[in-house]
Amino acid sequence: MTGNASFFTQAEPIRYEGRDSRNPLAFRWYDKNRVVLGKTMEEQLRFAIAYWHSLAWPGGDPFGGETFQRPWMHGSDDMALARHKAEVGFDLFRLLDVPFFCFHDRDVAPEGATLAESNRNLDVIADIFAEKMATDKVKVLWGTANLFSNRRFMAGAATNPDPDVFIYAAGQVKHAMDVTKRLDGANYVLWGGREGYETLLNTDLRQETEQLGRFVSMVVDYKHKIGFKGAILVEPKPQEPTKHQYDYDVATVYGFLKRFGLEKEVQVNIEDNHATLAGHTYEHEIATAVALGIMGSLDVNRGDRQSGWDTDQFPNEPTGMALGFYHLLKGGGFKTGGCNFDAKIRRQSLEADDLLIGHVGGMDVCARALLMAAEMIEDGVLPQFVADRYSGWQTPDNQAILKGERSLEDLAKVVDQKGINPMPRSGRQEYLENLVNRYL
Amino acid sequence: MTGNASFFTQAEPIRYEGRDSRNPLAFRWYDKNRVVLGKTMEEQLRFAIAYWHSLAWPGGDPFGGETFQRPWMHGSDDMALARHKAEVGFDLFRLLDVPFFCFHDRDVAPEGATLAESNRNLDVIADIFAEKMATDKVKVLWGTANLFSNRRFMAGAATNPDPDVFIYAAGQVKHAMDVTKRLDGANYVLWGGREGYETLLNTDLRQETEQLGRFVSMVVDYKHKIGFKGAILVEPKPQEPTKHQYDYDVATVYGFLKRFGLEKEVQVNIEDNHATLAGHTYEHEIATAVALGIMGSLDVNRGDRQSGWDTDQFPNEPTGMALGFYHLLKGGGFKTGGCNFDAKIRRQSLEADDLLIGHVGGMDVCARALLMAAEMIEDGVLPQFVADRYSGWQTPDNQAILKGERSLEDLAKVVDQKGINPMPRSGRQEYLENLVNRYL
Amino acid sequence: MTGNASFFTQAEPIRYEGRDSRNPLAFRWYDKNRVVLGKTMEEQLRFAIAYWHSLAWPGGDPFGGETFQRPWMHGSDDMALARHKAEVGFDLFRLLDVPFFCFHDRDVAPEGATLAESNRNLDVIADIFAEKMATDKVKVLWGTANLFSNRRFMAGAATNPDPDVFIYAAGQVKHAMDVTKRLDGANYVLWGGREGYETLLNTDLRQETEQLGRFVSMVVDYKHKIGFKGAILVEPKPQEPTKHQYDYDVATVYGFLKRFGLEKEVQVNIEDNHATLAGHTYEHEIATAVALGIMGSLDVNRGDRQSGWDTDQFPNEPTGMALGFYHLLKGGGFKTGGCNFDAKIRRQSLEADDLLIGHVGGMDVCARALLMAAEMIEDGVLPQFVADRYSGWQTPDNQAILKGERSLEDLAKVVDQKGINPMPRSGRQEYLENLVNRYL
Amino acid sequence: MTGNASFFTQAEPIRYEGRDSRNPLAFRWYDKNRVVLGKTMEEQLRFAIAYWHSLAWPGGDPFGGETFQRPWMHGSDDMALARHKAEVGFDLFRLLDVPFFCFHDRDVAPEGATLAESNRNLDVIADIFAEKMATDKVKVLWGTANLFSNRRFMAGAATNPDPDVFIYAAGQVKHAMDVTKRLDGANYVLWGGREGYETLLNTDLRQETEQLGRFVSMVVDYKHKIGFKGAILVEPKPQEPTKHQYDYDVATVYGFLKRFGLEKEVQVNIEDNHATLAGHTYEHEIATAVALGIMGSLDVNRGDRQSGWDTDQFPNEPTGMALGFYHLLKGGGFKTGGCNFDAKIRRQSLEADDLLIGHVGGMDVCARALLMAAEMIEDGVLPQFVADRYSGWQTPDNQAILKGERSLEDLAKVVDQKGINPMPRSGRQEYLENLVNRYL
Ligand SMILES: [Co+2]
Ligand SMILES: [Co+2]
Ligand SMILES: [Co+2]
Ligand SMILES: [Co+2]
Ligand SMILES: [Co+2]
Ligand SMILES: [Co+2]
Ligand SMILES: [Co+2]
Ligand SMILES: [Co+2]
């Protein structure tokens, strides 16, 4: 621990104190060693801290500048600041007692005059990370490359009309993958920040999506080449920063993967706020990914339902999270994925403790949601209700339909012969909604 | 013409009178014989009237009942009313001088006590249609089955938990396809009215989408079996009547088709209002369908941008339509598809003339949009701008990337060796937007 | 109890069984005699059943007809059906053990050929209500007139371009107020169903809002004339059925009341779903009404956050409700108002029990929210935090500013003289959000 | 002209070349001397350039930094850069040949260490402005103070919990008003950037709105004190940067002004994009302001209808603008107000010409819209239709209702006595929509 780490007033890792604790710097629900559905909470939830929001964001918004004035953001020696940031970061990971963190290449080290120099800067900080990770328990949930902040990417990275930008992005991603592998990252993420369009008037939609298909294919090839064992994840988002992103939502990404034959190789990293912005719920996006076999990892956060931009707030509502976790757990839970806090404290939350408190609240909400989801499964009423509702499909005749052994004509005859006249049955929605509230 | 047809005060078909006409019952832009991009306007636009909105809707909404009080909606003999409706319908088609109409089975003939009886009712009206079509020029753009109004479908048709509903729907669709073929329909449409969910709590997402895949596959098989030459079309919609429909938008439907190997067999029928509700533009949905090779037909209408439900108003804004048509025409224009007015006059539009006027306005907007789109193409500035913007991809080295002949490592080396440092170029969005306004 | 009442399988009123009950027809949170903040839960919440949704709605939506097939909706004698409906209604009130119900004139009795006949029909059923209320404990929370379903109101009631509609509506409201007074209703509500516009093209905004101001003024005058002791309430809603309603939200209604000098005479009936549709939260609307001194009553329900129409679902999320109740209670709680379930079970919820279960869930959510809100107040941390945050305004100098004793120039001098350079303080949003979750 | 002004390749003011011009740097519709409804286009439209977007914004967004790299944004001498910016600004005003510009205090001069120093910086640039304005024809449409960018305002200016921030803001506004008066500004604007809340949990809604009422009252008093002849304008916006702004929309601002007795003293500055974000149309907001007597000035721009944030794009759709102008002109047109381009070119629009082209397109759209609106008025069909629709209210009996001379009872008797049974009349919406398209 260096002097820098004195950023936090808290010295000891935050602990579970139980539901009745009134300590804002204690967990009320997240008891990392508590066993839920056969694993500890820590193993089920696999929390990660996001370097960008918690360490690299100064508190600005489109109508105002920096509010936080972090000490590691002001100075003339970029690399010294990056080292300072890493110190504070690992202190944050330690205080929150999380097993993982996530980063973009440009979060952790400054951009150089050339890609080669940027890569060297990144390597220097990666050395520091590796050193710290040798003693601390924290690991990398995923790494990624920032292909959206620099003005060279303003019209896209892989989907840029200029092939040089594609090439540059390829070089940058290669290095970010190398670093992620070296740090034993559990996954590598592609979030298509500028992979979309501002106006179709200057856009060749087919060309751009072909470019994107090629790019992701190259990433998958390179993963195998270097023996990276983690998953490749694409993060859907409907819009922002672009007017329209190509990775709009889970269903769109699935179609994209199928188009390029990548659906066995790539999974999704689903963010709550992006689900909302796309007109879905988190529950829907997770259930869809599970149903399609591409569930990977989660960005846990929330948006503001009244505003149409990506507010990336800490989650604070357990039931919606529990419904998502229910589908995740029914699909087997996380394999390489985890719960990454792609969430930032509000720009008015100036105190160092606010950064801890935001995470504590989010972790507790996820823990409570995990307990709810586990109870839904263990109690069995909900899954049994659904199974019963579809049980008519289990007969041999009806299975034959699903197997493709019946034609429209066959079935038209059945209607006549059996005088089929289906009587609707109650969907019991209010009963089921009340049931869910029983677990809260 | 029977006495019934006196519903309209207008006796003669509406004519083109040119831009300066002040006659509300004349076309100012739609000049059906005018040649645009090598075809007449009538051939390019292929207008169709929707039986449901124009003939079968009484003017109700969730807060109030019938306002129109059409004579063919009040009486004790359902089949007589259906015949009366057909009379008025063909008079409407004649007055608007359109080449096509579209219908659901239940729009044209009343539901019977059994499917067999419903089918017989439909056949009786189909006979009348066939007779009228032998003399009138109007044809069927598409037929479809109403699988959403009857309470048996309240939890879905193909995606119902009850296999009997699936079977019943299969029987109903078979007959609707038979009738559509008999009437020489140019297409057959599947709109998944209740194919979605109200709550995931009672829903097995994977099971339901498997059922839907099977159903569409059976439809495709039956099409081939009976030698129906038209296209099978799926109409995307994000929600309403369900909370969440499976055919959310074009990209989602594409993924669905790929999942079940149907992407060569099925195309999309894109509705403007549904594009809006899904968070897209019409232009986006059409461009996406063209890029993915599944562009089929259009439902031309508009929603109200302030409200979140499907208002199905007549289109009244030519530029947005022109941007959609631009992509359609660049993709080769309609093959079997056309412009169906899935649009209804407002429930306060009580006069018979209002029904004509709504269509006249919509047809003029489409005609004006066609002229704009044609000018964009013929003028060539816009397509050339886009081609130039991507021209860097035409070099052999860059083509090699797209062909899959380069790896991430190859490109990373190129960055270093060539010192690639891409300079952004202006996207020229305002220039292009002003350019588009030049065509208005 | 008549044979009709056997609609429900449940015979005895639903009882509180405590949090661990697994009985779907028992309360887990609503313990009517439990004292919270000095009153019983029953007195604090003042629950009411809405006649329209629970008894008069057949289960239709814009894409499909009736699903419920209630026995009191099918028959040739309208008045007999209305009596049957009243039987079932009072049985419902008894089973749910609620202190209130609410009704529109047309919910309870059929429309006649003339207003006089409609009034007579209403009086007949009002007699039945009065008789039942003499023995049952249930009372009227509010009555209202349906000025939106009949086609005569399609272009508005008070705001209709046709003064005869205004006059007709005045006659109808007079009678509905008479009936409400006779039944000792606690309030009378005006919901402006069609008081808005479909298009500004045919609308004189100033004229229509002047008409509305006049109408509400007449209602207030008549209230005083007849000595009705209840409150007059306006229910804000942004849109639906119209494109744009005049009573958009609480702030808009406040401006309207101020314009016509009615802000001391009229209060608001705030609906959760309408708050959502207007881009606000329930909490915001309630806090605004309290701040402006026009808080009246609540319609408790919820919308679907993904859809833009008025789904009127039963509430199922306690925290949002608790935040609203917190402001309500800080403002003194209900005076004449209460919690009206302007909520309907889903159209697939066919069973009689579904109707009970929907209400049980909603009542429990409200009860749980009441306990949360009470704890927020009694615990005191939240209100004290807010008081502290503004405490700087308590100094004499700063009070002088608020009293209007300082000018811009005065304050400009203070900046210079005192060298004022304000340092921002943390807003502590995450801390407060976590605090709220502690009460859940 | 200094060397700095060589930023633009264009040397001569942009000219009107008529509809068929293909010169992107010429007006096709804006012919400043053309007389429309009795005034020149220049006098009717009163265009203004916004200093902030066109001169002070570097092209950043929440996901990426500067793209424009303007020469006046990079250097060590802030005041020299401000002078350079002013040179370019006045060159821009000259090239676009606009009569007005608008500015925030902090757009034009850098913030100093104290308010006094900031004021001095502003005075230095104001001297330069005054000097240039003595020779150039450009004037100030409005000035305003930036009370949202500096971190001291993160929790509001007038509505800050800390009274020192209120005092500081008062001092800042006083100076901005002094400068605006000195430059003979036609108006002074208050846009409540941070006057709203992020969370109600830390907010006293009544206290904050009382503070705001006091602040605006002080501004009005100071206006009279110094003899400023311009109007005081409040700009409504529903949200962004805050979660919820107090000046939500026109109706909300009206209620606020009534609450504090300011409705005769303050008018609104209505922005198209803010209307959209609040769930309204521009047309609605303008018509509402005219109906309420508080119409002041316009920010002409547009949002992206798919995204929920304030994109501030240049307007490119004439019909919607024309509908707004129609109400404006019927209300007498601008008095002190004008059309301010609160619009920015896209961050990919890197070329100097893009800045001119964005304005040229916007000015042409407004000019075309003005011609449309004038034709609607001169043609007279639309206003006459509306007048006819309400003509029933002109009878003495019906005027007596509006004058308050009739009670509910009186009207109830009229219904009976006259047997009033209103027959609905068609709203003719499609006819009117087609009519509007005739003017396009
Ligand atoms: Co994310
Ligand atoms: Co996000
Ligand atoms: Co459609
Ligand atoms: Co539609
Ligand atoms: Co309500
Ligand atoms: Co409602
Ligand atoms: Co503005
Ligand atoms: Co704006």
Coordinates of N, CA, C and O in Angstrom, one line a residue, chain A residues 20 73 78 80-82 157 193 198 211 281 303-304 314 318 331 359:
Chain A
D20 N -29.5 -6.1 9.4 CA -29.8 -5.0 10.3 C -28.8 -3.9 10.5 O -28.9 -2.9 11.2
M73 N -5.6 12.6 -11.6 CA -6.0 13.1 -12.9 C -5.3 14.5 -13.2 O -5.5 15.1 -14.3
D78 N 2.1 11.7 -17.4 CA 1.0 10.8 -17.6 C 1.2 9.4 -17.1 O 0.3 8.8 -16.5
A80 N 3.1 8.6 -14.6 CA 3.1 8.6 -13.1 C 1.6 8.6 -12.6 O 1.2 8.0 -11.7
L81 N 0.8 9.4 -13.4 CA -0.6 9.4 -13.0 C -1.3 8.1 -13.2 O -2.1 7.6 -12.4
A82 N -0.9 7.4 -14.3 CA -1.4 6.0 -14.5 C -1.0 5.1 -13.4 O -1.8 4.2 -13.0
A157 N -14.7 2.0 -36.0 CA -13.4 1.4 -36.0 C -13.4 0.3 -37.1 O -13.0 0.6 -38.2
G193 N -18.5 0.7 -29.8 CA -18.8 2.1 -29.5 C -19.3 3.0 -30.7 O -20.3 3.6 -30.6
E198 N -24.3 7.7 -38.0 CA -24.9 8.9 -37.6 C -26.0 9.2 -38.6 O -27.0 9.8 -38.2
Q211 N -17.6 -5.6 -43.0 CA -16.4 -5.3 -42.3 C -16.4 -5.8 -40.9 O -15.4 -6.3 -40.4
T281 N -36.4 -5.5 -21.5 CA -36.0 -5.6 -20.1 C -34.7 -6.4 -20.0 O -34.4 -7.1 -20.9
G303 N -30.3 2.3 -15.9 CA -30.5 3.6 -16.5 C -31.6 4.4 -15.7 O -32.1 3.8 -14.8
D304 N -31.8 5.6 -16.2 CA -32.9 6.3 -15.6 C -34.1 6.1 -16.6 O -34.0 6.5 -17.7
F314 N -25.6 2.8 -10.6 CA -25.6 1.5 -9.9 C -27.0 0.9 -9.7 O -27.9 1.7 -9.5
P318 N -33.8 -4.8 -6.6 CA -33.5 -6.2 -6.6 C -34.4 -7.1 -7.5 O -33.9 -8.1 -8.0
G331 N -30.2 -21.4 -16.8 CA -29.3 -21.7 -18.0 C -27.9 -22.2 -17.5 O -27.1 -22.4 -18.4
H359 N -20.7 1.1 -4.9 CA -20.5 -0.4 -5.1 C -21.1 -1.2 -4.1 O -21.7 -2.3 -4.4

